[in-house]
CSV table of C-alpha atoms in Angstrom, one decimal:
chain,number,residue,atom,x,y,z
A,50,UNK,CA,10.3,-9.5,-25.5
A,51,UNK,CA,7.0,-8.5,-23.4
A,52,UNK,CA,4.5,-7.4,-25.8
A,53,UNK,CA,4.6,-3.9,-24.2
A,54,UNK,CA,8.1,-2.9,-25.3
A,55,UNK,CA,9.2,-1.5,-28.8
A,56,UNK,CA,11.3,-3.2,-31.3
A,57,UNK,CA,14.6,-2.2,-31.5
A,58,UNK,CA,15.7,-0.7,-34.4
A,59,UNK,CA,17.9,-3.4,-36.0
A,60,UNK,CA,14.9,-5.6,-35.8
A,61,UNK,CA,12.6,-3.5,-37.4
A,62,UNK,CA,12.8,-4.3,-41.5
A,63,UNK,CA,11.3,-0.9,-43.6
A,64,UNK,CA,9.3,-1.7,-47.1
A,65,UNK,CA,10.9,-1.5,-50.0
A,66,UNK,CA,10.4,1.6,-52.6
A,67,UNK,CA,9.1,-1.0,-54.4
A,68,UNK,CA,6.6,-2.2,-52.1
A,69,UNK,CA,5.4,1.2,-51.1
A,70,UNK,CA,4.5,1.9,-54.3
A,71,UNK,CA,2.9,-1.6,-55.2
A,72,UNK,CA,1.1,-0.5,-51.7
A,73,UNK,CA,0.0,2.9,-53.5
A,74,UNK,CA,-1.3,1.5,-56.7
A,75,UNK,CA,-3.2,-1.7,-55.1
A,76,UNK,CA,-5.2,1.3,-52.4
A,77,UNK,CA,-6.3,3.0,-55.4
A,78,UNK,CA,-7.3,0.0,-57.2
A,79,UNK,CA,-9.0,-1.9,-54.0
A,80,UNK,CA,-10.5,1.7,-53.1
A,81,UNK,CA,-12.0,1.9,-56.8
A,82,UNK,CA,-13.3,-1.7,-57.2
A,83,UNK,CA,-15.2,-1.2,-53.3
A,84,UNK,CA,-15.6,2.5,-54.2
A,85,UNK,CA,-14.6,3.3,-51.1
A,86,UNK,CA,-17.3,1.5,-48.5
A,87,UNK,CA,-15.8,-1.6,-49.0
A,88,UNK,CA,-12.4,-0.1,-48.4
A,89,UNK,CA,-13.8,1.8,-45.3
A,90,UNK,CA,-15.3,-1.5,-43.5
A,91,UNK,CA,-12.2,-3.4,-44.8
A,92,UNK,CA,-9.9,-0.4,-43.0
A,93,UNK,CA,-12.1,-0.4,-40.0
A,94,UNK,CA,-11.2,-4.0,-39.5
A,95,UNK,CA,-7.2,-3.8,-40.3
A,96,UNK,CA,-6.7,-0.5,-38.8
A,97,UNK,CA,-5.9,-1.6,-35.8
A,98,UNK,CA,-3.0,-3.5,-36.5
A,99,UNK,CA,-1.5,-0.5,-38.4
A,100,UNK,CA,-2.4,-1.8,-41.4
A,101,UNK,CA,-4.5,-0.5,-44.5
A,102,UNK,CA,-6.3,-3.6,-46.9
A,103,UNK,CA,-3.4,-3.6,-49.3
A,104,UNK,CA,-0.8,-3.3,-46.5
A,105,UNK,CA,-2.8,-6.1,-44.8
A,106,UNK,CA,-2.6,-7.8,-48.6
A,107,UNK,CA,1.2,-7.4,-48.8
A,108,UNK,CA,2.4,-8.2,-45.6
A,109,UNK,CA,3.3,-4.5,-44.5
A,110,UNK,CA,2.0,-2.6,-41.4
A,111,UNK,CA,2.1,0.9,-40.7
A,112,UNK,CA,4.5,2.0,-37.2
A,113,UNK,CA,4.6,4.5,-34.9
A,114,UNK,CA,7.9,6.4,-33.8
A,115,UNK,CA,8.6,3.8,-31.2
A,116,UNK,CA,8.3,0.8,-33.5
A,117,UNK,CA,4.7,-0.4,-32.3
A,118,UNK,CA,1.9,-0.7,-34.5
A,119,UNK,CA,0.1,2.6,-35.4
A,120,UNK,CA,-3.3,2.7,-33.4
A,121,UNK,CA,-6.4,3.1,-35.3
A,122,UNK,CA,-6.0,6.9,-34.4
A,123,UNK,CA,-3.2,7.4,-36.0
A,124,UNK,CA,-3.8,5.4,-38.6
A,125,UNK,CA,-7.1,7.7,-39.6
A,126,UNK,CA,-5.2,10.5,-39.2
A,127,UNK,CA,-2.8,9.3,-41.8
A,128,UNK,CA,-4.7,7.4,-43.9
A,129,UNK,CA,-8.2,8.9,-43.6
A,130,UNK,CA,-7.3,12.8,-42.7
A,131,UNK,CA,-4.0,13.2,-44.5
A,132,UNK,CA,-4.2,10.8,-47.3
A,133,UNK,CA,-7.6,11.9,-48.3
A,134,UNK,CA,-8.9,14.4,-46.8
A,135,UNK,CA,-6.5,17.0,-47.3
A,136,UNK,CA,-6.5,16.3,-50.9
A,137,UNK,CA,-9.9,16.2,-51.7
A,138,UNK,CA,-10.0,20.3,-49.9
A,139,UNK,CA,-6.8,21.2,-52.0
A,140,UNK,CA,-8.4,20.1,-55.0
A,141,UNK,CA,-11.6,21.8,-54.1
A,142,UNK,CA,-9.8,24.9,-53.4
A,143,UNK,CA,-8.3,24.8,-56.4
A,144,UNK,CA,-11.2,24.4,-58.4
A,145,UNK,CA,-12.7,27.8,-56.8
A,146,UNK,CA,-9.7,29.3,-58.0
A,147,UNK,CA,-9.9,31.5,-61.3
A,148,UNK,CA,-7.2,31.2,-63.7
A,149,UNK,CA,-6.8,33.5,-67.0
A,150,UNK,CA,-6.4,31.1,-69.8
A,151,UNK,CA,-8.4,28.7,-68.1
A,152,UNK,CA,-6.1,26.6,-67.0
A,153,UNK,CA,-7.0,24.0,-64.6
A,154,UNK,CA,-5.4,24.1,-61.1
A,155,UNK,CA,-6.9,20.9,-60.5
A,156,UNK,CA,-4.4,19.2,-61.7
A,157,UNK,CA,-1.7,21.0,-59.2
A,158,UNK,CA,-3.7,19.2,-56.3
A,159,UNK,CA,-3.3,15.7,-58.3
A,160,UNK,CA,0.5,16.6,-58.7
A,161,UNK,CA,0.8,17.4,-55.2
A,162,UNK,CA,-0.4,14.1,-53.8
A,163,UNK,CA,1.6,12.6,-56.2
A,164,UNK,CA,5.2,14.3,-54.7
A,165,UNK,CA,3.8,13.2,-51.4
A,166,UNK,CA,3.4,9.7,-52.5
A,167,UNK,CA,6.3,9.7,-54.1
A,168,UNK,CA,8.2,10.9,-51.5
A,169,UNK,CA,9.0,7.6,-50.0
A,170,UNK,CA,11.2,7.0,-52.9
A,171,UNK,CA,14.3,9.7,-52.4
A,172,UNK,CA,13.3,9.7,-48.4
A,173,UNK,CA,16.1,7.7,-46.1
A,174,UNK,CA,13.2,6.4,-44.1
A,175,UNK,CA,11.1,6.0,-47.1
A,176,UNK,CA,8.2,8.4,-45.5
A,177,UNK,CA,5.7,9.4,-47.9
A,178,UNK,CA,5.2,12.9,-46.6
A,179,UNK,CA,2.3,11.8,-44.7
A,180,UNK,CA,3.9,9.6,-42.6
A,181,UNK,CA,6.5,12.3,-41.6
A,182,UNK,CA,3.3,14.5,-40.3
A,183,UNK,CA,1.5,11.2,-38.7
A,184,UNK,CA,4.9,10.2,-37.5
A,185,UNK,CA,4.7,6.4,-38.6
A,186,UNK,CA,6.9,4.6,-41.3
A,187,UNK,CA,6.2,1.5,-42.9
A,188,UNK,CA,7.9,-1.9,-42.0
A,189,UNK,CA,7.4,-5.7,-43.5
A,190,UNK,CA,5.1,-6.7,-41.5
């Protein structure tokens, strides 16, 4: 197969439920332990190859629809933009928000990214909802 052209499907192996969420749980932890500059050099390397540190760490990589690596691009997008990003402004919205009782809508923002972590795990692709919006799933790499 030229390098150019996309895998078919029956070649193209999707991670576990399992190792999506190991995948979750080792970010966090490698994100914490750099807090986050390692991580972001560490990404800026990978990235490329549609792969994340702890993808790169557990033999997973991050596709696009057609079955080719994700590019850097969209890998920021769904790692960088979606991942983070549009978490850290949902959270921040919610803390602007005032609540009789005092109850913290923080913790809705927390929930939400869990659901869309999560998501892999009932999905027939097993797409955490940001790879449904970036358009990528992951595959054993």
């Amino acid at each position: 197969m030229a390098s150019d052209e996309a895998p078919s499907e029956a070649t193209i192996v999707l991670a576990s439920r399992g190792q999506r969420l190991s995948g979750h749980v080792l970010e966090m932890a490698l994100f914490g332990l750099t807090l986050g500059v390692g991580w972001a050099f560490w990404f800026a390397s990978t990235g490329r190859g549609g792969q994340t540190p702890a993808k790169r760490l557990l033999g997973m990589r991050v596709i696009d629809a057609e079955g080719r690596p994700a590019s850097l691009r969209r890998m920021v997008i769904r790692d960088v933009l979606l991942k983070v990003v549009a978490f850290v402004l949902l959270d921040l919205l919610l803390l602007s928000m005032e609540v009789e009782g005092g109850l913290n809508l923080a913790l809705a923002g927390v929930v939400a990214w869990l659901v869309a972590a999560l998501w892999c795990v009932w999905d027939g692709n097993r797409q955490c909802l940001w790879d449904r919006v970036a358009g990528t799933r992951v595959e054993v790499a």
